[in-house]
PDB file of C-alpha atoms and ligand atoms in Angstrom:
ATOM      1  CA  MET A   1      12.097   9.234 -30.034  1.00 51.00           C
ATOM      2  CA  ASN A   2      11.146  12.537 -31.126  1.00 53.00           C
ATOM      3  CA  LYS A   3       7.962  11.894 -33.421  1.00 49.00           C
ATOM      4  CA  GLU A   4       7.418  15.385 -34.042  1.00 53.00           C
ATOM      5  CA  LEU A   5       9.849  15.647 -36.636  1.00 72.00           C
ATOM      6  CA  LYS A   6       8.919  12.539 -38.580  1.00 92.00           C
ATOM      7  CA  VAL A   7       8.099  12.807 -41.962  1.00 96.00           C
ATOM      8  CA  ILE A   8       5.766  10.611 -43.889  1.00 97.00           C
ATOM      9  CA  ASP A   9       6.366   9.947 -47.745  1.00 97.00           C
ATOM     10  CA  PHE A  10       3.692   8.891 -49.840  1.00 97.00           C
ATOM     11  CA  TYR A  11       3.611   6.178 -52.554  1.00 97.00           C
ATOM     12  CA  CYS A  12       1.593   5.143 -55.467  1.00 98.00           C
ATOM     13  CA  LYS A  13       0.385   1.387 -54.479  1.00 97.00           C
ATOM     14  CA  LYS A  14      -0.426   0.884 -57.996  1.00 97.00           C
ATOM     15  CA  CYS A  15       3.293   1.237 -59.379  1.00 97.00           C
ATOM     16  CA  LYS A  16       5.518   2.285 -56.217  1.00 97.00           C
ATOM     17  CA  LYS A  17       6.555   5.436 -57.446  1.00 97.00           C
ATOM     18  CA  SER A  18       6.767   8.513 -55.092  1.00 97.00           C
ATOM     19  CA  MET A  19       3.761  10.760 -55.115  1.00 96.00           C
ATOM     20  CA  LYS A  20       6.434  13.773 -54.394  1.00 95.00           C
ATOM     21  CA  VAL A  21       3.809  14.403 -51.661  1.00 96.00           C
ATOM     22  CA  SER A  22       5.064  14.217 -47.534  1.00 96.00           C
ATOM     23  CA  TYR A  23       3.471  14.531 -44.408  1.00 96.00           C
ATOM     24  CA  MET A  24       4.956  16.111 -41.127  1.00 95.00           C
ATOM     25  CA  VAL A  25       3.760  14.140 -38.254  1.00 95.00           C
ATOM     26  CA  THR A  26       2.168  16.378 -35.637  1.00 94.00           C
ATOM     27  CA  GLY A  27       1.930  13.978 -32.382  1.00 94.00           C
ATOM     28  CA  ASN A  28      -1.882  14.361 -32.587  1.00 96.00           C
ATOM     29  CA  ARG A  29      -3.278  10.985 -33.806  1.00 97.00           C
ATOM     30  CA  ASN A  30      -6.620  12.826 -34.479  1.00 97.00           C
ATOM     31  CA  TYR A  31      -5.032  15.562 -36.649  1.00 97.00           C
ATOM     32  CA  PRO A  32      -6.214  14.972 -40.220  1.00 97.00           C
ATOM     33  CA  VAL A  33      -4.245  14.244 -43.006  1.00 97.00           C
ATOM     34  CA  LEU A  34      -4.159  16.576 -46.150  1.00 95.00           C
ATOM     35  CA  PRO A  35      -8.054  16.553 -46.027  1.00 95.00           C
ATOM     36  CA  ARG A  36      -9.471  17.289 -49.662  1.00 94.00           C
ATOM     37  CA  VAL A  37      -5.991  17.212 -51.152  1.00 94.00           C
ATOM     38  CA  MET A  38      -6.232  15.743 -54.142  1.00 95.00           C
ATOM     39  CA  MET A  39      -2.768  13.987 -55.573  1.00 95.00           C
ATOM     40  CA  LYS A  40      -1.933  12.595 -58.992  1.00 97.00           C
ATOM     41  CA  CYS A  41       0.719   9.979 -59.508  1.00 97.00           C
ATOM     42  CA  HIS A  42       3.179  11.236 -61.776  1.00 96.00           C
ATOM     43  CA  HIS A  43       3.533   8.026 -63.423  1.00 96.00           C
ATOM     44  CA  CYS A  44       0.375   6.379 -63.911  1.00 98.00           C
ATOM     45  CA  GLY A  45      -1.995   9.175 -63.615  1.00 97.00           C
ATOM     46  CA  ARG A  46      -4.025   7.909 -60.613  1.00 97.00           C
ATOM     47  CA  VAL A  47      -5.706  10.733 -58.623  1.00 97.00           C
ATOM     48  CA  MET A  48      -6.072   9.863 -55.008  1.00 95.00           C
ATOM     49  CA  THR A  49      -7.998  12.003 -52.113  1.00 95.00           C
ATOM     50  CA  LEU A  50      -7.746  11.362 -48.393  1.00 94.00           C
ATOM     51  CA  LYS A  51     -10.990  11.923 -46.553  1.00 92.00           C
ATOM     52  CA  ASN A  52     -11.633  11.799 -42.881  1.00 94.00           C
ATOM     53  CA  PHE A  53      -7.922  10.463 -42.554  1.00 96.00           C
ATOM     54  CA  LYS A  54      -6.438  10.794 -39.607  1.00 97.00           C
ATOM     55  CA  GLU A  55      -2.910  10.916 -38.441  1.00 97.00           C
ATOM     56  CA  GLY A  56      -3.210   7.788 -35.932  1.00 97.00           C
ATOM     57  CA  GLU A  57      -4.751   5.502 -39.503  1.00 97.00           C
ATOM     58  CA  LEU A  58      -1.677   6.901 -41.195  1.00 97.00           C
ATOM     59  CA  LEU A  59       0.795   5.781 -38.515  1.00 96.00           C
ATOM     60  CA  ASP A  60      -0.695   2.324 -38.118  1.00 96.00           C
ATOM     61  CA  ARG A  61       0.002   1.500 -41.871  1.00 96.00           C
ATOM     62  CA  VAL A  62       3.073   3.359 -42.453  1.00 96.00           C
ATOM     63  CA  GLU A  63       6.400   1.040 -43.616  1.00 93.00           C
ATOM     64  CA  GLN A  64       9.608   2.606 -43.087  1.00 93.00           C
ATOM     65  CA  ASP A  65       8.443   6.031 -43.445  1.00 95.00           C
ATOM     66  CA  LYS A  66       6.272   5.349 -46.635  1.00 97.00           C
ATOM     67  CA  TYR A  67       2.704   5.162 -46.979  1.00 97.00           C
ATOM     68  CA  TYR A  68       1.324   3.523 -50.022  1.00 97.00           C
ATOM     69  CA  ILE A  69      -1.676   5.043 -51.094  1.00 95.00           C
TER      70      ILE A  69
HETATM   71 ZN1   ZN B   1       0.831   5.476 -59.912  1.00 90.12          ZN
END
């Protein structure tokens, strides 16, 4: 299994639409994920930011390469 090539796609938790934002997994669970990046849902307008969010936390909650933020 080659986790380095894995890509996680972000989806809006509220409306389940794609955020059109993806994260490339590094294999380092302590790697910060999109720190201080503001993402706005194109569908419902929700704005989300990730603060002190690590790759390990992302992988623990990912479902079929999708992460609902
Ligand atoms: Zn939304």
